[in-house]
Amino acid sequence: MQIAKTLDVLRTQVEKLRPGGESIALVPTMGALHEGHLTLLRRARETCDHVIASIFVNPTQFGPNEDLDAYPRQLVEDAAMLQREGCALLWAPGVEVMYPDGFVTNISVSGVSEGLCGASRPGHFDGVATVVCKLFNQVRPSHAFFGEKDFQQLAVIRAMARDLDLTMPHVHSIIGVPTVREADGLAMSSRNRYLSQEHRAAAATLPREMQEAIARIEDGQDTAPTLAALEDALLGAGFSQVDYAVLADAGSLAPLERLAGSPARLLVAARIGGTRLIDNMAVEQNR
Ligand code: PAF
């Protein structure tokens, strides 16, 4: 596996991978790779001729009081994992490569980025949209893979790519890959490693209570009291704050008071022991 740290090396290596129009998968990450990322890589390998992964802890998507400095960085270990998964090229730029002096552009996607995590993390999705647009332009992949765990992020990226016509010249397919979970149901995340043993055990309440709430909503029970009960259960289990627990349209992410015939999603963000966990699950119309 080659490792590119400058744009010149990246371009040379990418061109070597597609002399005859081979399909190229991009798996953008911030590193600290876990089984969830490896699942994206495996899907990418099954789908495309070559896989390129990027590792960049993007400062513009972290708020001033968030965990940018503490975010786990383990490039050597990550590179070994990528190599084992058959990744052809690792794009690992420094901040000075992605945001050189004088960088002044910001991509802001309205609508889908505004509620949910957008409300509690102002500017976060601007940072994501801007860096992913840059990654798409730098690598020009035919396919890009993202985890459905970050469901709102995926919606923002799809809207950005559509509106900026990025899907036409290169990124033909933006593929969402279902969330990978630990044995007790907790969605895999690089941030799970912040959890103490006690909080890690309590964190499994999140997917369990979400499934409980989904069963009730699918059985026709009222959404508002069901979501209130979900919040109470999380607070009772040791979560300190619930940023949101929302039933939303799976496409627009607009909140729903009840199931309305179109695909729906339950999305939750809650804090435990200083760590913010997010999760989302499909809600079916009829059980
Ligand atoms: O999901 C992530 O790891 C990041 O938000 C992404 C898409 C790599 C952009 O920095």
PDB file of C-alpha atoms and ligand atoms in Angstrom:
ATOM      1  CA  MET A   1       0.000   0.000   0.000  1.00  0.00           C
ATOM      2  CA  GLN A   2       1.292   3.451  -0.923  1.00  0.00           C
ATOM      3  CA  ILE A   3       0.900   6.359   1.495  1.00  0.00           C
ATOM      4  CA  ALA A   4       0.433   9.835  -0.002  1.00  0.00           C
ATOM      5  CA  LYS A   5       0.915  12.909   2.162  1.00  0.00           C
ATOM      6  CA  THR A   6       1.066  15.557  -0.575  1.00  0.00           C
ATOM      7  CA  LEU A   7      -1.305  16.342  -3.434  1.00  0.00           C
ATOM      8  CA  ASP A   8       1.388  15.665  -6.059  1.00  0.00           C
ATOM      9  CA  VAL A   9       2.040  12.170  -4.747  1.00  0.00           C
ATOM     10  CA  LEU A  10      -1.703  11.537  -4.406  1.00  0.00           C
ATOM     11  CA  ARG A  11      -2.398  12.540  -8.031  1.00  0.00           C
ATOM     12  CA  THR A  12       0.466  10.440  -9.393  1.00  0.00           C
ATOM     13  CA  GLN A  13      -0.600   7.385  -7.409  1.00  0.00           C
ATOM     14  CA  VAL A  14      -4.297   7.748  -8.277  1.00  0.00           C
ATOM     15  CA  GLU A  15      -3.522   8.014 -11.999  1.00  0.00           C
ATOM     16  CA  LYS A  16      -1.431   4.828 -11.758  1.00  0.00           C
ATOM     17  CA  LEU A  17      -4.459   3.031 -10.330  1.00  0.00           C
ATOM     18  CA  ARG A  18      -6.755   3.904 -13.237  1.00  0.00           C
ATOM     19  CA  PRO A  19      -4.876   3.706 -16.511  1.00  0.00           C
ATOM     20  CA  GLY A  20      -7.956   2.222 -18.206  1.00  0.00           C
ATOM     21  CA  GLY A  21     -10.847   3.801 -16.296  1.00  0.00           C
ATOM     22  CA  GLU A  22     -10.766   1.332 -13.371  1.00  0.00           C
ATOM     23  CA  SER A  23     -13.319   1.970 -10.649  1.00  0.00           C
ATOM     24  CA  ILE A  24     -11.880   3.636  -7.577  1.00  0.00           C
ATOM     25  CA  ALA A  25     -13.507   3.538  -4.137  1.00  0.00           C
ATOM     26  CA  LEU A  26     -12.853   6.253  -1.586  1.00  0.00           C
ATOM     27  CA  VAL A  27     -13.394   5.491   2.103  1.00  0.00           C
ATOM     28  CA  PRO A  28     -12.969   8.797   3.986  1.00  0.00           C
ATOM     29  CA  THR A  29     -12.124   8.411   7.677  1.00  0.00           C
ATOM     30  CA  MET A  30     -10.604  10.289  10.586  1.00  0.00           C
ATOM     31  CA  GLY A  31      -8.564   7.217  11.544  1.00  0.00           C
ATOM     32  CA  ALA A  32      -8.718   5.307  14.851  1.00  0.00           C
ATOM     33  CA  LEU A  33     -10.071   2.533  12.682  1.00  0.00           C
ATOM     34  CA  HIS A  34     -12.406  -0.135  14.051  1.00  0.00           C
ATOM     35  CA  GLU A  35     -14.538  -2.944  12.669  1.00  0.00           C
ATOM     36  CA  GLY A  36     -17.079  -0.409  11.342  1.00  0.00           C
ATOM     37  CA  HIS A  37     -14.434   1.159   9.089  1.00  0.00           C
ATOM     38  CA  LEU A  38     -13.171  -2.276   8.044  1.00  0.00           C
ATOM     39  CA  THR A  39     -16.700  -3.168   6.950  1.00  0.00           C
ATOM     40  CA  LEU A  40     -16.729  -0.055   4.724  1.00  0.00           C
ATOM     41  CA  LEU A  41     -13.366  -1.114   3.260  1.00  0.00           C
ATOM     42  CA  ARG A  42     -14.616  -4.644   2.569  1.00  0.00           C
ATOM     43  CA  ARG A  43     -17.741  -3.322   0.834  1.00  0.00           C
ATOM     44  CA  ALA A  44     -15.511  -0.989  -1.172  1.00  0.00           C
ATOM     45  CA  ARG A  45     -13.206  -3.844  -2.189  1.00  0.00           C
ATOM     46  CA  GLU A  46     -16.153  -5.985  -3.306  1.00  0.00           C
ATOM     47  CA  THR A  47     -17.524  -3.119  -5.391  1.00  0.00           C
ATOM     48  CA  CYS A  48     -14.494  -1.464  -6.992  1.00  0.00           C
ATOM     49  CA  ASP A  49     -11.184  -2.346  -8.656  1.00  0.00           C
ATOM     50  CA  HIS A  50      -9.131  -0.321  -6.166  1.00  0.00           C
ATOM     51  CA  VAL A  51      -9.711   1.165  -2.720  1.00  0.00           C
ATOM     52  CA  ILE A  52      -8.272   4.438  -1.456  1.00  0.00           C
ATOM     53  CA  ALA A  53      -8.774   5.332   2.213  1.00  0.00           C
ATOM     54  CA  SER A  54      -8.202   8.780   3.637  1.00  0.00           C
ATOM     55  CA  ILE A  55      -7.256   9.598   7.204  1.00  0.00           C
ATOM     56  CA  PHE A  56      -7.601  13.215   8.205  1.00  0.00           C
ATOM     57  CA  VAL A  57      -8.780  14.502  11.572  1.00  0.00           C
ATOM     58  CA  ASN A  58     -10.617  17.475  10.149  1.00  0.00           C
ATOM     59  CA  PRO A  59     -10.358  20.459  12.525  1.00  0.00           C
ATOM     60  CA  THR A  60     -13.168  22.418  10.870  1.00  0.00           C
ATOM     61  CA  GLN A  61     -15.820  19.903  11.917  1.00  0.00           C
ATOM     62  CA  PHE A  62     -14.953  20.170  15.623  1.00  0.00           C
ATOM     63  CA  GLY A  63     -16.481  22.916  17.756  1.00  0.00           C
ATOM     64  CA  PRO A  64     -14.308  24.997  20.130  1.00  0.00           C
ATOM     65  CA  ASN A  65     -15.229  22.825  23.151  1.00  0.00           C
ATOM     66  CA  GLU A  66     -15.097  19.495  21.364  1.00  0.00           C
ATOM     67  CA  ASP A  67     -12.510  16.703  21.379  1.00  0.00           C
ATOM     68  CA  LEU A  68     -10.179  17.747  18.486  1.00  0.00           C
ATOM     69  CA  ASP A  69      -7.004  17.524  20.590  1.00  0.00           C
ATOM     70  CA  ALA A  70      -8.064  14.350  22.364  1.00  0.00           C
ATOM     71  CA  TYR A  71      -9.303  12.627  19.187  1.00  0.00           C
ATOM     72  CA  PRO A  72      -7.328   9.351  18.869  1.00  0.00           C
ATOM     73  CA  ARG A  73      -4.500   9.434  16.304  1.00  0.00           C
ATOM     74  CA  GLN A  74      -2.733   6.163  15.416  1.00  0.00           C
ATOM     75  CA  LEU A  75      -1.536   6.404  11.833  1.00  0.00           C
ATOM     76  CA  VAL A  76       0.955   3.499  11.962  1.00  0.00           C
ATOM     77  CA  GLU A  77      -1.594   1.080  13.396  1.00  0.00           C
ATOM     78  CA  ASP A  78      -4.304   2.303  11.004  1.00  0.00           C
ATOM     79  CA  ALA A  79      -2.013   1.956   7.977  1.00  0.00           C
ATOM     80  CA  ALA A  80      -1.267  -1.670   8.938  1.00  0.00           C
ATOM     81  CA  MET A  81      -5.007  -2.404   9.178  1.00  0.00           C
ATOM     82  CA  LEU A  82      -5.657  -0.800   5.789  1.00  0.00           C
ATOM     83  CA  GLN A  83      -2.860  -2.796   4.213  1.00  0.00           C
ATOM     84  CA  ARG A  84      -4.294  -6.042   5.616  1.00  0.00           C
ATOM     85  CA  GLU A  85      -7.668  -5.127   4.076  1.00  0.00           C
ATOM     86  CA  GLY A  86      -6.124  -4.738   0.625  1.00  0.00           C
ATOM     87  CA  CYS A  87      -6.313  -0.956   0.450  1.00  0.00           C
ATOM     88  CA  ALA A  88      -4.197   0.282  -2.486  1.00  0.00           C
ATOM     89  CA  LEU A  89      -3.487   3.811  -1.310  1.00  0.00           C
ATOM     90  CA  LEU A  90      -3.739   5.781   1.917  1.00  0.00           C
ATOM     91  CA  TRP A  91      -4.282   9.537   1.580  1.00  0.00           C
ATOM     92  CA  ALA A  92      -3.040  11.080   4.831  1.00  0.00           C
ATOM     93  CA  PRO A  93      -2.633  14.824   4.343  1.00  0.00           C
ATOM     94  CA  GLY A  94      -1.597  17.217   7.102  1.00  0.00           C
ATOM     95  CA  VAL A  95      -3.697  20.237   8.080  1.00  0.00           C
ATOM     96  CA  GLU A  96      -1.363  22.517   6.072  1.00  0.00           C
ATOM     97  CA  VAL A  97      -2.145  20.491   2.916  1.00  0.00           C
ATOM     98  CA  MET A  98      -5.919  20.554   3.388  1.00  0.00           C
ATOM     99  CA  TYR A  99      -6.157  24.105   4.728  1.00  0.00           C
ATOM    100  CA  PRO A 100      -3.133  26.067   3.503  1.00  0.00           C
ATOM    101  CA  ASP A 101      -2.668  29.677   4.624  1.00  0.00           C
ATOM    102  CA  GLY A 102      -5.339  31.854   3.062  1.00  0.00           C
ATOM    103  CA  PHE A 103      -7.998  29.120   2.849  1.00  0.00           C
ATOM    104  CA  VAL A 104     -11.349  30.967   2.956  1.00  0.00           C
ATOM    105  CA  THR A 105     -13.996  28.686   1.467  1.00  0.00           C
ATOM    106  CA  ASN A 106     -16.857  27.105   3.405  1.00  0.00           C
ATOM    107  CA  ILE A 107     -19.560  24.814   2.025  1.00  0.00           C
ATOM    108  CA  SER A 108     -22.828  25.073   3.896  1.00  0.00           C
ATOM    109  CA  VAL A 109     -25.702  22.715   3.108  1.00  0.00           C
ATOM    110  CA  SER A 110     -29.013  24.015   4.386  1.00  0.00           C
ATOM    111  CA  GLY A 111     -32.079  21.907   5.220  1.00  0.00           C
ATOM    112  CA  VAL A 112     -30.774  18.448   6.128  1.00  0.00           C
ATOM    113  CA  SER A 113     -27.860  19.864   8.121  1.00  0.00           C
ATOM    114  CA  GLU A 114     -29.936  22.178  10.297  1.00  0.00           C
ATOM    115  CA  GLY A 115     -31.691  20.040  12.944  1.00  0.00           C
ATOM    116  CA  LEU A 116     -30.458  17.105  15.028  1.00  0.00           C
ATOM    117  CA  CYS A 117     -26.620  17.220  15.317  1.00  0.00           C
ATOM    118  CA  GLY A 118     -26.587  20.465  13.321  1.00  0.00           C
ATOM    119  CA  ALA A 119     -28.510  22.177  16.136  1.00  0.00           C
ATOM    120  CA  SER A 120     -26.188  21.016  18.920  1.00  0.00           C
ATOM    121  CA  ARG A 121     -22.935  21.199  16.899  1.00  0.00           C
ATOM    122  CA  PRO A 122     -23.047  24.532  15.021  1.00  0.00           C
ATOM    123  CA  GLY A 123     -20.708  24.554  12.002  1.00  0.00           C
ATOM    124  CA  HIS A 124     -20.021  20.815  12.219  1.00  0.00           C
ATOM    125  CA  PHE A 125     -21.670  19.908   8.920  1.00  0.00           C
ATOM    126  CA  ASP A 126     -20.065  22.870   7.114  1.00  0.00           C
ATOM    127  CA  GLY A 127     -16.727  21.353   8.115  1.00  0.00           C
ATOM    128  CA  VAL A 128     -17.807  17.901   6.954  1.00  0.00           C
ATOM    129  CA  ALA A 129     -19.246  19.132   3.613  1.00  0.00           C
ATOM    130  CA  THR A 130     -16.161  21.238   2.894  1.00  0.00           C
ATOM    131  CA  VAL A 131     -13.621  18.519   3.637  1.00  0.00           C
ATOM    132  CA  VAL A 132     -15.576  15.791   1.821  1.00  0.00           C
ATOM    133  CA  CYS A 133     -15.939  18.037  -1.242  1.00  0.00           C
ATOM    134  CA  LYS A 134     -12.168  18.543  -1.190  1.00  0.00           C
ATOM    135  CA  LEU A 135     -11.553  14.797  -0.805  1.00  0.00           C
ATOM    136  CA  PHE A 136     -13.880  14.052  -3.740  1.00  0.00           C
ATOM    137  CA  ASN A 137     -12.064  16.597  -5.923  1.00  0.00           C
ATOM    138  CA  GLN A 138      -8.618  15.418  -4.856  1.00  0.00           C
ATOM    139  CA  VAL A 139      -9.212  11.681  -5.356  1.00  0.00           C
ATOM    140  CA  ARG A 140     -12.026  11.777  -7.952  1.00  0.00           C
ATOM    141  CA  PRO A 141     -13.345   8.350  -6.929  1.00  0.00           C
ATOM    142  CA  SER A 142     -16.076   6.538  -8.851  1.00  0.00           C
ATOM    143  CA  HIS A 143     -17.654   5.381  -5.561  1.00  0.00           C
ATOM    144  CA  ALA A 144     -17.514   6.719  -2.002  1.00  0.00           C
ATOM    145  CA  PHE A 145     -18.465   4.774   1.119  1.00  0.00           C
ATOM    146  CA  PHE A 146     -19.825   6.177   4.390  1.00  0.00           C
ATOM    147  CA  GLY A 147     -21.324   4.533   7.475  1.00  0.00           C
ATOM    148  CA  GLU A 148     -25.051   4.917   8.094  1.00  0.00           C
ATOM    149  CA  LYS A 149     -24.116   5.387  11.758  1.00  0.00           C
ATOM    150  CA  ASP A 150     -23.619   9.066  10.813  1.00  0.00           C
ATOM    151  CA  PHE A 151     -26.977   9.160   9.065  1.00  0.00           C
ATOM    152  CA  GLN A 152     -27.315  12.944   8.964  1.00  0.00           C
ATOM    153  CA  GLN A 153     -23.735  13.290   7.703  1.00  0.00           C
ATOM    154  CA  LEU A 154     -24.567  10.906   4.855  1.00  0.00           C
ATOM    155  CA  ALA A 155     -27.638  12.998   3.949  1.00  0.00           C
ATOM    156  CA  VAL A 156     -25.561  16.202   4.005  1.00  0.00           C
ATOM    157  CA  ILE A 157     -22.853  14.659   1.790  1.00  0.00           C
ATOM    158  CA  ARG A 158     -25.419  13.338  -0.706  1.00  0.00           C
ATOM    159  CA  ALA A 159     -27.048  16.801  -0.924  1.00  0.00           C
ATOM    160  CA  MET A 160     -23.658  18.534  -1.311  1.00  0.00           C
ATOM    161  CA  ALA A 161     -22.506  16.139  -4.062  1.00  0.00           C
ATOM    162  CA  ARG A 162     -25.826  16.478  -5.916  1.00  0.00           C
ATOM    163  CA  ASP A 163     -25.976  20.271  -5.681  1.00  0.00           C
ATOM    164  CA  LEU A 164     -22.337  20.818  -6.678  1.00  0.00           C
ATOM    165  CA  ASP A 165     -22.623  18.332  -9.586  1.00  0.00           C
ATOM    166  CA  LEU A 166     -19.879  16.172  -8.109  1.00  0.00           C
ATOM    167  CA  THR A 167     -21.836  13.042  -9.023  1.00  0.00           C
ATOM    168  CA  MET A 168     -21.551  13.842 -12.744  1.00  0.00           C
ATOM    169  CA  PRO A 169     -17.805  14.020 -13.414  1.00  0.00           C
ATOM    170  CA  HIS A 170     -16.714  11.450 -10.879  1.00  0.00           C
ATOM    171  CA  VAL A 171     -18.499  10.218  -7.748  1.00  0.00           C
ATOM    172  CA  HIS A 172     -21.195   8.147  -9.484  1.00  0.00           C
ATOM    173  CA  SER A 173     -22.285   6.408  -6.297  1.00  0.00           C
ATOM    174  CA  ILE A 174     -22.310   7.473  -2.683  1.00  0.00           C
ATOM    175  CA  ILE A 175     -22.924   4.264  -0.772  1.00  0.00           C
ATOM    176  CA  GLY A 176     -24.258   4.142   2.796  1.00  0.00           C
ATOM    177  CA  VAL A 177     -23.189   1.039   4.695  1.00  0.00           C
ATOM    178  CA  PRO A 178     -25.316  -0.240   7.634  1.00  0.00           C
ATOM    179  CA  THR A 179     -24.021   0.413  11.144  1.00  0.00           C
ATOM    180  CA  VAL A 180     -21.750  -2.236  12.660  1.00  0.00           C
ATOM    181  CA  ARG A 181     -22.554  -3.018  16.307  1.00  0.00           C
ATOM    182  CA  GLU A 182     -20.826  -4.536  19.297  1.00  0.00           C
ATOM    183  CA  ALA A 183     -22.270  -7.788  20.698  1.00  0.00           C
ATOM    184  CA  ASP A 184     -24.503  -5.805  23.109  1.00  0.00           C
ATOM    185  CA  GLY A 185     -25.834  -3.605  20.303  1.00  0.00           C
ATOM    186  CA  LEU A 186     -23.759  -0.442  20.855  1.00  0.00           C
ATOM    187  CA  ALA A 187     -22.901   1.151  17.492  1.00  0.00           C
ATOM    188  CA  MET A 188     -19.155   1.030  16.837  1.00  0.00           C
ATOM    189  CA  SER A 189     -17.467   4.413  17.064  1.00  0.00           C
ATOM    190  CA  SER A 190     -13.939   5.697  17.567  1.00  0.00           C
ATOM    191  CA  ARG A 191     -15.332   7.659  20.512  1.00  0.00           C
ATOM    192  CA  ASN A 192     -16.455   4.509  22.399  1.00  0.00           C
ATOM    193  CA  ARG A 193     -12.884   4.204  23.646  1.00  0.00           C
ATOM    194  CA  TYR A 194     -13.440   7.338  25.784  1.00  0.00           C
ATOM    195  CA  LEU A 195     -16.016   5.434  27.888  1.00  0.00           C
ATOM    196  CA  SER A 196     -15.111   4.112  31.332  1.00  0.00           C
ATOM    197  CA  GLN A 197     -16.036   0.478  32.008  1.00  0.00           C
ATOM    198  CA  GLU A 198     -19.121   1.589  33.890  1.00  0.00           C
ATOM    199  CA  HIS A 199     -20.261   3.996  31.188  1.00  0.00           C
ATOM    200  CA  ARG A 200     -19.482   1.468  28.460  1.00  0.00           C
ATOM    201  CA  ALA A 201     -21.839  -1.027  30.151  1.00  0.00           C
ATOM    202  CA  ALA A 202     -24.568   1.631  30.526  1.00  0.00           C
ATOM    203  CA  ALA A 203     -24.122   2.788  26.913  1.00  0.00           C
ATOM    204  CA  ALA A 204     -25.756  -0.415  25.655  1.00  0.00           C
ATOM    205  CA  THR A 205     -29.022   0.998  27.033  1.00  0.00           C
ATOM    206  CA  LEU A 206     -29.085   3.325  24.031  1.00  0.00           C
ATOM    207  CA  PRO A 207     -29.644   0.751  21.253  1.00  0.00           C
ATOM    208  CA  ARG A 208     -31.811  -1.377  23.563  1.00  0.00           C
ATOM    209  CA  GLU A 209     -34.167   1.485  24.445  1.00  0.00           C
ATOM    210  CA  MET A 210     -34.228   2.638  20.821  1.00  0.00           C
ATOM    211  CA  GLN A 211     -35.418  -0.807  19.734  1.00  0.00           C
ATOM    212  CA  GLU A 212     -38.029  -0.719  22.477  1.00  0.00           C
ATOM    213  CA  ALA A 213     -39.267   2.697  21.291  1.00  0.00           C
ATOM    214  CA  ILE A 214     -39.312   1.537  17.660  1.00  0.00           C
ATOM    215  CA  ALA A 215     -41.391  -1.514  18.582  1.00  0.00           C
ATOM    216  CA  ARG A 216     -43.929   0.790  20.274  1.00  0.00           C
ATOM    217  CA  ILE A 217     -44.074   3.271  17.399  1.00  0.00           C
ATOM    218  CA  GLU A 218     -44.439   0.457  14.870  1.00  0.00           C
ATOM    219  CA  ASP A 219     -47.246  -0.971  17.031  1.00  0.00           C
ATOM    220  CA  GLY A 220     -49.071   2.333  16.665  1.00  0.00           C
ATOM    221  CA  GLN A 221     -48.369   3.914  20.064  1.00  0.00           C
ATOM    222  CA  ASP A 222     -48.088   7.709  20.198  1.00  0.00           C
ATOM    223  CA  THR A 223     -44.655   8.997  19.231  1.00  0.00           C
ATOM    224  CA  ALA A 224     -44.225  11.889  21.715  1.00  0.00           C
ATOM    225  CA  PRO A 225     -44.738   9.874  24.945  1.00  0.00           C
ATOM    226  CA  THR A 226     -42.696   7.013  23.489  1.00  0.00           C
ATOM    227  CA  LEU A 227     -39.758   9.330  22.825  1.00  0.00           C
ATOM    228  CA  ALA A 228     -40.169  10.922  26.270  1.00  0.00           C
ATOM    229  CA  ALA A 229     -40.010   7.427  27.819  1.00  0.00           C
ATOM    230  CA  LEU A 230     -36.864   6.716  25.776  1.00  0.00           C
ATOM    231  CA  GLU A 231     -35.226   9.883  27.115  1.00  0.00           C
ATOM    232  CA  ASP A 232     -36.225   9.011  30.703  1.00  0.00           C
ATOM    233  CA  ALA A 233     -34.808   5.506  30.320  1.00  0.00           C
ATOM    234  CA  LEU A 234     -31.472   6.885  29.089  1.00  0.00           C
ATOM    235  CA  LEU A 235     -31.250   9.440  31.902  1.00  0.00           C
ATOM    236  CA  GLY A 236     -32.179   6.709  34.399  1.00  0.00           C
ATOM    237  CA  ALA A 237     -29.409   4.466  33.025  1.00  0.00           C
ATOM    238  CA  GLY A 238     -26.663   7.047  33.606  1.00  0.00           C
ATOM    239  CA  PHE A 239     -26.742   9.284  30.520  1.00  0.00           C
ATOM    240  CA  SER A 240     -26.322  12.897  31.624  1.00  0.00           C
ATOM    241  CA  GLN A 241     -28.093  14.590  28.706  1.00  0.00           C
ATOM    242  CA  VAL A 242     -30.186  13.672  25.673  1.00  0.00           C
ATOM    243  CA  ASP A 243     -29.451  16.164  22.861  1.00  0.00           C
ATOM    244  CA  TYR A 244     -32.295  14.750  20.789  1.00  0.00           C
ATOM    245  CA  ALA A 245     -34.475  11.682  20.311  1.00  0.00           C
ATOM    246  CA  VAL A 246     -36.411  12.236  17.106  1.00  0.00           C
ATOM    247  CA  LEU A 247     -38.554  10.278  14.677  1.00  0.00           C
ATOM    248  CA  ALA A 248     -37.723  11.731  11.262  1.00  0.00           C
ATOM    249  CA  ASP A 249     -38.381  11.246   7.581  1.00  0.00           C
ATOM    250  CA  ALA A 250     -35.451   9.122   6.377  1.00  0.00           C
ATOM    251  CA  GLY A 251     -34.905  11.317   3.308  1.00  0.00           C
ATOM    252  CA  SER A 252     -35.426  14.933   4.413  1.00  0.00           C
ATOM    253  CA  LEU A 253     -34.743  14.267   8.138  1.00  0.00           C
ATOM    254  CA  ALA A 254     -37.759  16.470   8.920  1.00  0.00           C
ATOM    255  CA  PRO A 255     -39.246  15.467  12.303  1.00  0.00           C
ATOM    256  CA  LEU A 256     -42.386  13.310  12.143  1.00  0.00           C
ATOM    257  CA  GLU A 257     -45.159  13.271  14.720  1.00  0.00           C
ATOM    258  CA  ARG A 258     -46.221   9.843  13.468  1.00  0.00           C
ATOM    259  CA  LEU A 259     -45.350   7.383  10.725  1.00  0.00           C
ATOM    260  CA  ALA A 260     -46.507   8.864   7.443  1.00  0.00           C
ATOM    261  CA  GLY A 261     -46.072   6.092   4.870  1.00  0.00           C
ATOM    262  CA  SER A 262     -42.559   7.037   3.754  1.00  0.00           C
ATOM    263  CA  PRO A 263     -39.328   5.523   5.192  1.00  0.00           C
ATOM    264  CA  ALA A 264     -38.678   6.806   8.709  1.00  0.00           C
ATOM    265  CA  ARG A 265     -35.744   6.768  11.087  1.00  0.00           C
ATOM    266  CA  LEU A 266     -35.315   7.098  14.836  1.00  0.00           C
ATOM    267  CA  LEU A 267     -32.238   9.230  15.572  1.00  0.00           C
ATOM    268  CA  VAL A 268     -30.754   9.839  19.024  1.00  0.00           C
ATOM    269  CA  ALA A 269     -27.771  11.749  20.412  1.00  0.00           C
ATOM    270  CA  ALA A 270     -27.033  11.471  24.128  1.00  0.00           C
ATOM    271  CA  ARG A 271     -24.118  12.144  26.435  1.00  0.00           C
ATOM    272  CA  ILE A 272     -22.627   9.766  28.959  1.00  0.00           C
ATOM    273  CA  GLY A 273     -19.530  10.501  31.050  1.00  0.00           C
ATOM    274  CA  GLY A 274     -18.576  13.422  28.786  1.00  0.00           C
ATOM    275  CA  THR A 275     -18.862  11.341  25.594  1.00  0.00           C
ATOM    276  CA  ARG A 276     -21.523  12.116  23.040  1.00  0.00           C
ATOM    277  CA  LEU A 277     -22.989   9.009  21.412  1.00  0.00           C
ATOM    278  CA  ILE A 278     -25.233   8.987  18.355  1.00  0.00           C
ATOM    279  CA  ASP A 279     -27.293   6.195  16.883  1.00  0.00           C
ATOM    280  CA  ASN A 280     -30.105   5.739  14.388  1.00  0.00           C
ATOM    281  CA  MET A 281     -32.341   2.897  13.275  1.00  0.00           C
ATOM    282  CA  ALA A 282     -34.977   2.333  10.593  1.00  0.00           C
ATOM    283  CA  VAL A 283     -38.618   2.442  11.643  1.00  0.00           C
ATOM    284  CA  GLU A 284     -40.945   0.319   9.522  1.00  0.00           C
ATOM    285  CA  GLN A 285     -44.482   1.275   8.617  1.00  0.00           C
ATOM    286  CA  ASN A 286     -46.061  -2.046   9.610  1.00  0.00           C
ATOM    287  CA  ARG A 287     -44.639  -4.722  11.822  1.00  0.00           C
TER     288      ARG A 287
HETATM  289  O1  PAF B   1     -17.225  10.305   9.422  1.00  0.00           O
HETATM  290  C1  PAF B   1     -16.053  10.750   9.470  1.00  0.00           C
HETATM  291  O2  PAF B   1     -15.128  10.046   9.866  1.00  0.00           O
HETATM  292  C2  PAF B   1     -15.770  12.179   9.038  1.00  0.00           C
HETATM  293  O3  PAF B   1     -16.825  13.010   9.368  1.00  0.00           O
HETATM  294  C3  PAF B   1     -15.428  12.303   7.547  1.00  0.00           C
HETATM  295  C4  PAF B   1     -16.577  11.863   6.660  1.00  0.00           C
HETATM  296  C5  PAF B   1     -14.193  11.463   7.251  1.00  0.00           C
HETATM  297  C6  PAF B   1     -15.112  13.767   7.218  1.00  0.00           C
HETATM  298  O4  PAF B   1     -14.073  14.254   7.983  1.00  0.00           O
END
